[in-house]
PDB file of C-alpha atoms in Angstrom:
ATOM      1  CA  UNK A   1      39.904-174.254 -23.363  1.00  0.00           C
ATOM      2  CA  UNK A   2      43.101-174.139 -25.419  1.00  0.00           C
ATOM      3  CA  UNK A   3      41.614-171.248 -27.394  1.00  0.00           C
ATOM      4  CA  UNK A   4      40.914-169.274 -24.199  1.00  0.00           C
ATOM      5  CA  UNK A   5      44.500-169.809 -23.061  1.00  0.00           C
ATOM      6  CA  UNK A   6      45.916-168.744 -26.424  1.00  0.00           C
ATOM      7  CA  UNK A   7      43.644-165.696 -26.733  1.00  0.00           C
ATOM      8  CA  UNK A   8      44.387-164.575 -23.170  1.00  0.00           C
ATOM      9  CA  UNK A   9      48.130-164.829 -23.851  1.00  0.00           C
ATOM     10  CA  UNK A  10      47.837-162.811 -27.078  1.00  0.00           C
ATOM     11  CA  UNK A  11      45.776-160.065 -25.442  1.00  0.00           C
ATOM     12  CA  UNK A  12      48.207-159.940 -22.514  1.00  0.00           C
ATOM     13  CA  UNK A  13      51.196-159.506 -24.847  1.00  0.00           C
ATOM     14  CA  UNK A  14      49.299-156.804 -26.723  1.00  0.00           C
ATOM     15  CA  UNK A  15      48.487-154.914 -23.531  1.00  0.00           C
ATOM     16  CA  UNK A  16      52.110-155.169 -22.378  1.00  0.00           C
ATOM     17  CA  UNK A  17      53.316-153.839 -25.735  1.00  0.00           C
ATOM     18  CA  UNK A  18      50.885-150.914 -25.426  1.00  0.00           C
ATOM     19  CA  UNK A  19      52.150-150.175 -21.883  1.00  0.00           C
ATOM     20  CA  UNK A  20      48.732-150.624 -20.326  1.00  0.00           C
ATOM     21  CA  UNK A  21      48.064-149.947 -16.650  1.00  0.00           C
ATOM     22  CA  UNK A  22      48.935-152.668 -14.133  1.00  0.00           C
ATOM     23  CA  UNK A  23      45.306-152.599 -12.996  1.00  0.00           C
ATOM     24  CA  UNK A  24      44.498-154.239 -16.329  1.00  0.00           C
ATOM     25  CA  UNK A  25      47.584-156.442 -16.636  1.00  0.00           C
ATOM     26  CA  UNK A  26      47.431-158.127 -13.225  1.00  0.00           C
ATOM     27  CA  UNK A  27      43.955-159.707 -13.778  1.00  0.00           C
ATOM     28  CA  UNK A  28      45.160-160.989 -17.141  1.00  0.00           C
ATOM     29  CA  UNK A  29      48.174-162.638 -15.502  1.00  0.00           C
ATOM     30  CA  UNK A  30      45.879-164.340 -13.006  1.00  0.00           C
ATOM     31  CA  UNK A  31      43.469-165.403 -15.770  1.00  0.00           C
ATOM     32  CA  UNK A  32      46.331-166.766 -17.893  1.00  0.00           C
ATOM     33  CA  UNK A  33      47.658-168.813 -14.968  1.00  0.00           C
ATOM     34  CA  UNK A  34      44.179-170.228 -14.374  1.00  0.00           C
ATOM     35  CA  UNK A  35      43.759-171.180 -18.048  1.00  0.00           C
ATOM     36  CA  UNK A  36      47.174-172.898 -18.105  1.00  0.00           C
ATOM     37  CA  UNK A  37      46.273-174.768 -14.916  1.00  0.00           C
ATOM     38  CA  UNK A  38      42.988-175.904 -16.485  1.00  0.00           C
ATOM     39  CA  UNK A  39      44.778-177.243 -19.563  1.00  0.00           C
ATOM     40  CA  UNK A  40      47.347-179.111 -17.470  1.00  0.00           C
ATOM     41  CA  UNK A  41      44.599-180.588 -15.316  1.00  0.00           C
ATOM     42  CA  UNK A  42      42.514-181.678 -18.321  1.00  0.00           C
ATOM     43  CA  UNK A  43      45.482-183.297 -20.058  1.00  0.00           C
ATOM     44  CA  UNK A  44      46.389-185.083 -16.853  1.00  0.00           C
ATOM     45  CA  UNK A  45      42.888-186.548 -16.665  1.00  0.00           C
ATOM     46  CA  UNK A  46      42.183-187.197 -20.348  1.00  0.00           C
ATOM     47  CA  UNK A  47      45.450-188.603 -21.711  1.00  0.00           C
ATOM     48  CA  UNK A  48      45.393-191.964 -19.886  1.00  0.00           C
ATOM     49  CA  UNK A  49      41.971-192.746 -21.345  1.00  0.00           C
ATOM     50  CA  UNK A  50      41.864-194.353 -24.767  1.00  0.00           C
ATOM     51  CA  UNK A  51      38.167-195.203 -24.954  1.00  0.00           C
ATOM     52  CA  UNK A  52      35.596-192.995 -26.653  1.00  0.00           C
ATOM     53  CA  UNK A  53      33.153-190.851 -24.718  1.00  0.00           C
ATOM     54  CA  UNK A  54      29.543-191.930 -24.391  1.00  0.00           C
ATOM     55  CA  UNK A  55      27.090-189.554 -26.008  1.00  0.00           C
ATOM     56  CA  UNK A  56      23.786-188.845 -24.269  1.00  0.00           C
ATOM     57  CA  UNK A  57      22.579-186.080 -26.542  1.00  0.00           C
ATOM     58  CA  UNK A  58      18.907-185.992 -27.463  1.00  0.00           C
ATOM     59  CA  UNK A  59      17.208-184.594 -30.559  1.00  0.00           C
ATOM     60  CA  UNK A  60      16.910-181.075 -29.159  1.00  0.00           C
ATOM     61  CA  UNK A  61      20.562-180.990 -28.177  1.00  0.00           C
ATOM     62  CA  UNK A  62      21.509-182.138 -31.679  1.00  0.00           C
ATOM     63  CA  UNK A  63      19.333-179.383 -33.132  1.00  0.00           C
ATOM     64  CA  UNK A  64      21.077-176.830 -30.922  1.00  0.00           C
ATOM     65  CA  UNK A  65      24.492-178.107 -32.007  1.00  0.00           C
ATOM     66  CA  UNK A  66      23.476-177.929 -35.674  1.00  0.00           C
ATOM     67  CA  UNK A  67      22.231-174.352 -35.269  1.00  0.00           C
ATOM     68  CA  UNK A  68      25.401-173.376 -33.435  1.00  0.00           C
ATOM     69  CA  UNK A  69      27.601-174.899 -36.142  1.00  0.00           C
ATOM     70  CA  UNK A  70      25.575-173.306 -38.949  1.00  0.00           C
ATOM     71  CA  UNK A  71      25.561-169.821 -37.431  1.00  0.00           C
ATOM     72  CA  UNK A  72      29.236-169.950 -36.419  1.00  0.00           C
ATOM     73  CA  UNK A  73      30.248-171.018 -39.927  1.00  0.00           C
ATOM     74  CA  UNK A  74      28.189-168.227 -41.473  1.00  0.00           C
ATOM     75  CA  UNK A  75      29.669-165.570 -39.169  1.00  0.00           C
ATOM     76  CA  UNK A  76      33.218-166.804 -39.758  1.00  0.00           C
ATOM     77  CA  UNK A  77      32.725-166.745 -43.531  1.00  0.00           C
ATOM     78  CA  UNK A  78      31.499-163.151 -43.271  1.00  0.00           C
ATOM     79  CA  UNK A  79      34.175-161.940 -40.864  1.00  0.00           C
ATOM     80  CA  UNK A  80      37.272-163.606 -42.380  1.00  0.00           C
ATOM     81  CA  UNK A  81      37.300-161.506 -45.602  1.00  0.00           C
ATOM     82  CA  UNK A  82      36.806-158.384 -43.500  1.00  0.00           C
ATOM     83  CA  UNK A  83      39.712-159.319 -41.234  1.00  0.00           C
ATOM     84  CA  UNK A  84      41.964-160.085 -44.219  1.00  0.00           C
ATOM     85  CA  UNK A  85      41.069-156.699 -45.695  1.00  0.00           C
ATOM     86  CA  UNK A  86      41.994-154.952 -42.440  1.00  0.00           C
ATOM     87  CA  UNK A  87      45.335-156.785 -42.346  1.00  0.00           C
ATOM     88  CA  UNK A  88      46.163-155.834 -45.942  1.00  0.00           C
ATOM     89  CA  UNK A  89      45.195-152.206 -45.320  1.00  0.00           C
ATOM     90  CA  UNK A  90      47.311-152.098 -42.145  1.00  0.00           C
ATOM     91  CA  UNK A  91      50.344-153.511 -43.936  1.00  0.00           C
ATOM     92  CA  UNK A  92      50.084-150.991 -46.764  1.00  0.00           C
ATOM     93  CA  UNK A  93      49.027-147.800 -45.017  1.00  0.00           C
ATOM     94  CA  UNK A  94      49.379-147.981 -41.220  1.00  0.00           C
ATOM     95  CA  UNK A  95      52.496-146.927 -39.340  1.00  0.00           C
ATOM     96  CA  UNK A  96      54.032-149.339 -36.819  1.00  0.00           C
ATOM     97  CA  UNK A  97      56.630-149.325 -34.066  1.00  0.00           C
ATOM     98  CA  UNK A  98      58.024-152.701 -35.120  1.00  0.00           C
ATOM     99  CA  UNK A  99      56.949-155.856 -36.871  1.00  0.00           C
ATOM    100  CA  UNK A 100      56.540-157.540 -33.485  1.00  0.00           C
ATOM    101  CA  UNK A 101      54.113-154.834 -32.347  1.00  0.00           C
ATOM    102  CA  UNK A 102      52.284-155.045 -35.653  1.00  0.00           C
ATOM    103  CA  UNK A 103      51.887-158.841 -35.492  1.00  0.00           C
ATOM    104  CA  UNK A 104      50.752-158.756 -31.862  1.00  0.00           C
ATOM    105  CA  UNK A 105      48.204-156.035 -32.646  1.00  0.00           C
ATOM    106  CA  UNK A 106      46.837-157.962 -35.629  1.00  0.00           C
ATOM    107  CA  UNK A 107      46.558-161.140 -33.576  1.00  0.00           C
ATOM    108  CA  UNK A 108      44.862-159.234 -30.749  1.00  0.00           C
ATOM    109  CA  UNK A 109      42.384-157.693 -33.191  1.00  0.00           C
ATOM    110  CA  UNK A 110      41.661-161.176 -34.501  1.00  0.00           C
ATOM    111  CA  UNK A 111      41.109-162.460 -30.958  1.00  0.00           C
ATOM    112  CA  UNK A 112      38.735-159.591 -30.152  1.00  0.00           C
ATOM    113  CA  UNK A 113      36.802-160.102 -33.375  1.00  0.00           C
ATOM    114  CA  UNK A 114      36.615-163.877 -33.078  1.00  0.00           C
ATOM    115  CA  UNK A 115      35.558-163.561 -29.452  1.00  0.00           C
ATOM    116  CA  UNK A 116      32.626-161.432 -30.549  1.00  0.00           C
ATOM    117  CA  UNK A 117      31.723-163.915 -33.298  1.00  0.00           C
ATOM    118  CA  UNK A 118      31.766-166.827 -30.850  1.00  0.00           C
ATOM    119  CA  UNK A 119      29.403-164.999 -28.477  1.00  0.00           C
ATOM    120  CA  UNK A 120      26.736-164.367 -31.118  1.00  0.00           C
ATOM    121  CA  UNK A 121      25.565-167.941 -31.929  1.00  0.00           C
ATOM    122  CA  UNK A 122      23.866-168.297 -28.532  1.00  0.00           C
ATOM    123  CA  UNK A 123      21.808-165.180 -29.249  1.00  0.00           C
ATOM    124  CA  UNK A 124      20.703-166.558 -32.626  1.00  0.00           C
ATOM    125  CA  UNK A 125      19.948-169.986 -31.135  1.00  0.00           C
ATOM    126  CA  UNK A 126      17.673-168.354 -28.557  1.00  0.00           C
ATOM    127  CA  UNK A 127      15.925-166.489 -31.377  1.00  0.00           C
ATOM    128  CA  UNK A 128      15.479-169.634 -33.486  1.00  0.00           C
ATOM    129  CA  UNK A 129      14.211-171.803 -30.638  1.00  0.00           C
ATOM    130  CA  UNK A 130      12.219-168.950 -29.050  1.00  0.00           C
ATOM    131  CA  UNK A 131      13.537-169.951 -25.629  1.00  0.00           C
ATOM    132  CA  UNK A 132      16.543-169.505 -23.350  1.00  0.00           C
ATOM    133  CA  UNK A 133      18.532-172.111 -21.438  1.00  0.00           C
ATOM    134  CA  UNK A 134      18.402-172.094 -17.663  1.00  0.00           C
ATOM    135  CA  UNK A 135      21.241-170.128 -16.062  1.00  0.00           C
ATOM    136  CA  UNK A 136      21.810-170.532 -12.311  1.00  0.00           C
ATOM    137  CA  UNK A 137      21.365-167.336 -10.329  1.00  0.00           C
ATOM    138  CA  UNK A 138      24.958-167.335  -9.100  1.00  0.00           C
ATOM    139  CA  UNK A 139      26.308-167.696 -12.633  1.00  0.00           C
ATOM    140  CA  UNK A 140      24.026-164.910 -13.830  1.00  0.00           C
ATOM    141  CA  UNK A 141      25.164-162.560 -11.053  1.00  0.00           C
ATOM    142  CA  UNK A 142      28.790-163.423 -11.796  1.00  0.00           C
ATOM    143  CA  UNK A 143      28.349-162.516 -15.457  1.00  0.00           C
ATOM    144  CA  UNK A 144      26.512-159.285 -14.605  1.00  0.00           C
ATOM    145  CA  UNK A 145      29.070-158.151 -12.031  1.00  0.00           C
ATOM    146  CA  UNK A 146      31.975-159.094 -14.294  1.00  0.00           C
ATOM    147  CA  UNK A 147      30.486-157.041 -17.132  1.00  0.00           C
ATOM    148  CA  UNK A 148      29.892-154.076 -14.815  1.00  0.00           C
ATOM    149  CA  UNK A 149      33.462-154.190 -13.447  1.00  0.00           C
ATOM    150  CA  UNK A 150      34.899-154.375 -16.977  1.00  0.00           C
ATOM    151  CA  UNK A 151      32.888-151.269 -17.901  1.00  0.00           C
ATOM    152  CA  UNK A 152      34.228-149.367 -14.891  1.00  0.00           C
ATOM    153  CA  UNK A 153      37.801-150.239 -15.834  1.00  0.00           C
ATOM    154  CA  UNK A 154      37.144-149.403 -19.492  1.00  0.00           C
ATOM    155  CA  UNK A 155      35.869-145.930 -18.581  1.00  0.00           C
ATOM    156  CA  UNK A 156      38.342-144.877 -15.909  1.00  0.00           C
ATOM    157  CA  UNK A 157      41.539-146.811 -16.691  1.00  0.00           C
ATOM    158  CA  UNK A 158      44.106-146.148 -19.385  1.00  0.00           C
ATOM    159  CA  UNK A 159      44.025-148.907 -21.999  1.00  0.00           C
ATOM    160  CA  UNK A 160      44.230-149.341 -25.787  1.00  0.00           C
ATOM    161  CA  UNK A 161      41.117-148.274 -27.682  1.00  0.00           C
ATOM    162  CA  UNK A 162      40.686-151.750 -29.141  1.00  0.00           C
ATOM    163  CA  UNK A 163      40.548-153.331 -25.702  1.00  0.00           C
ATOM    164  CA  UNK A 164      38.106-150.665 -24.491  1.00  0.00           C
ATOM    165  CA  UNK A 165      35.804-151.418 -27.425  1.00  0.00           C
ATOM    166  CA  UNK A 166      36.041-155.129 -26.623  1.00  0.00           C
ATOM    167  CA  UNK A 167      34.732-154.424 -23.111  1.00  0.00           C
ATOM    168  CA  UNK A 168      31.714-152.552 -24.495  1.00  0.00           C
ATOM    169  CA  UNK A 169      31.286-155.309 -27.098  1.00  0.00           C
ATOM    170  CA  UNK A 170      30.430-157.719 -24.293  1.00  0.00           C
ATOM    171  CA  UNK A 171      27.766-155.277 -23.068  1.00  0.00           C
ATOM    172  CA  UNK A 172      25.918-155.472 -26.388  1.00  0.00           C
ATOM    173  CA  UNK A 173      25.631-159.264 -26.244  1.00  0.00           C
ATOM    174  CA  UNK A 174      24.692-159.203 -22.549  1.00  0.00           C
ATOM    175  CA  UNK A 175      21.920-156.629 -23.104  1.00  0.00           C
ATOM    176  CA  UNK A 176      20.507-158.721 -25.977  1.00  0.00           C
ATOM    177  CA  UNK A 177      20.602-161.777 -23.713  1.00  0.00           C
ATOM    178  CA  UNK A 178      18.760-159.902 -20.960  1.00  0.00           C
ATOM    179  CA  UNK A 179      16.059-158.897 -23.457  1.00  0.00           C
ATOM    180  CA  UNK A 180      15.721-162.495 -24.657  1.00  0.00           C
ATOM    181  CA  UNK A 181      15.574-163.707 -21.065  1.00  0.00           C
ATOM    182  CA  UNK A 182      12.626-161.367 -20.512  1.00  0.00           C
ATOM    183  CA  UNK A 183      10.964-162.166 -23.857  1.00  0.00           C
ATOM    184  CA  UNK A 184      11.331-165.954 -24.116  1.00  0.00           C
ATOM    185  CA  UNK A 185      10.463-168.712 -21.615  1.00  0.00           C
ATOM    186  CA  UNK A 186      13.150-170.824 -19.965  1.00  0.00           C
ATOM    187  CA  UNK A 187      13.467-174.271 -21.577  1.00  0.00           C
ATOM    188  CA  UNK A 188      14.214-176.667 -18.727  1.00  0.00           C
ATOM    189  CA  UNK A 189      15.483-179.363 -21.116  1.00  0.00           C
ATOM    190  CA  UNK A 190      18.078-177.149 -22.834  1.00  0.00           C
ATOM    191  CA  UNK A 191      21.655-177.353 -21.644  1.00  0.00           C
ATOM    192  CA  UNK A 192      23.396-174.090 -20.817  1.00  0.00           C
ATOM    193  CA  UNK A 193      27.005-173.198 -21.556  1.00  0.00           C
ATOM    194  CA  UNK A 194      28.103-175.315 -18.574  1.00  0.00           C
ATOM    195  CA  UNK A 195      26.363-178.415 -19.988  1.00  0.00           C
ATOM    196  CA  UNK A 196      23.672-178.411 -17.299  1.00  0.00           C
ATOM    197  CA  UNK A 197      19.879-178.341 -17.423  1.00  0.00           C
ATOM    198  CA  UNK A 198      17.110-178.197 -14.823  1.00  0.00           C
ATOM    199  CA  UNK A 199      15.788-181.626 -15.819  1.00  0.00           C
ATOM    200  CA  UNK A 200      19.206-183.230 -15.411  1.00  0.00           C
ATOM    201  CA  UNK A 201      19.565-181.683 -11.956  1.00  0.00           C
ATOM    202  CA  UNK A 202      16.110-182.960 -10.978  1.00  0.00           C
ATOM    203  CA  UNK A 203      16.903-186.479 -12.167  1.00  0.00           C
ATOM    204  CA  UNK A 204      20.179-186.517 -10.212  1.00  0.00           C
ATOM    205  CA  UNK A 205      18.376-185.470  -7.031  1.00  0.00           C
ATOM    206  CA  UNK A 206      15.795-188.230  -7.508  1.00  0.00           C
ATOM    207  CA  UNK A 207      18.526-190.808  -8.021  1.00  0.00           C
TER     208      UNK A 207
END
């Protein structure tokens, strides 16, 4: 949650520095306000509690967490040297308006790249387990419509090339997910990105 707030703020500053259209900036302002509100709400709820959380994870959930950690670590180890190389090359050979613009651009590039890396583990987990987690229809339609709207803005609105590529980056992961959703069965015991599963919902209804 803190990462989403930080990354949204960095991308917003980058878009402002690049004098991007208000059609792109306004949604980012709204998103940044929402992320800040989420953080304030979570801290308000969590800070008074001093006790530890109770873990209800089963063996399959632990396996999923291990796969996620392993794949994320591997991708970060591969991408960090590449990012450092890009930074060094930019410092030595790229022109810049100011050091502020340069730092914001580098941070934004890092946010875009890390965002892509953090989306990939779920694809690899689906491949390893040969299944997909249940995704409610409303959540699926929200993701699909959000991706489609981002593509429309990326095609017809003036924006930095890096941000445009980041929009199409999401399409790649979403298309792979759609293929996996068609190829693999839905595992009712697996928790999705919202921490929910079909079996948990069924048990709650029975209770």
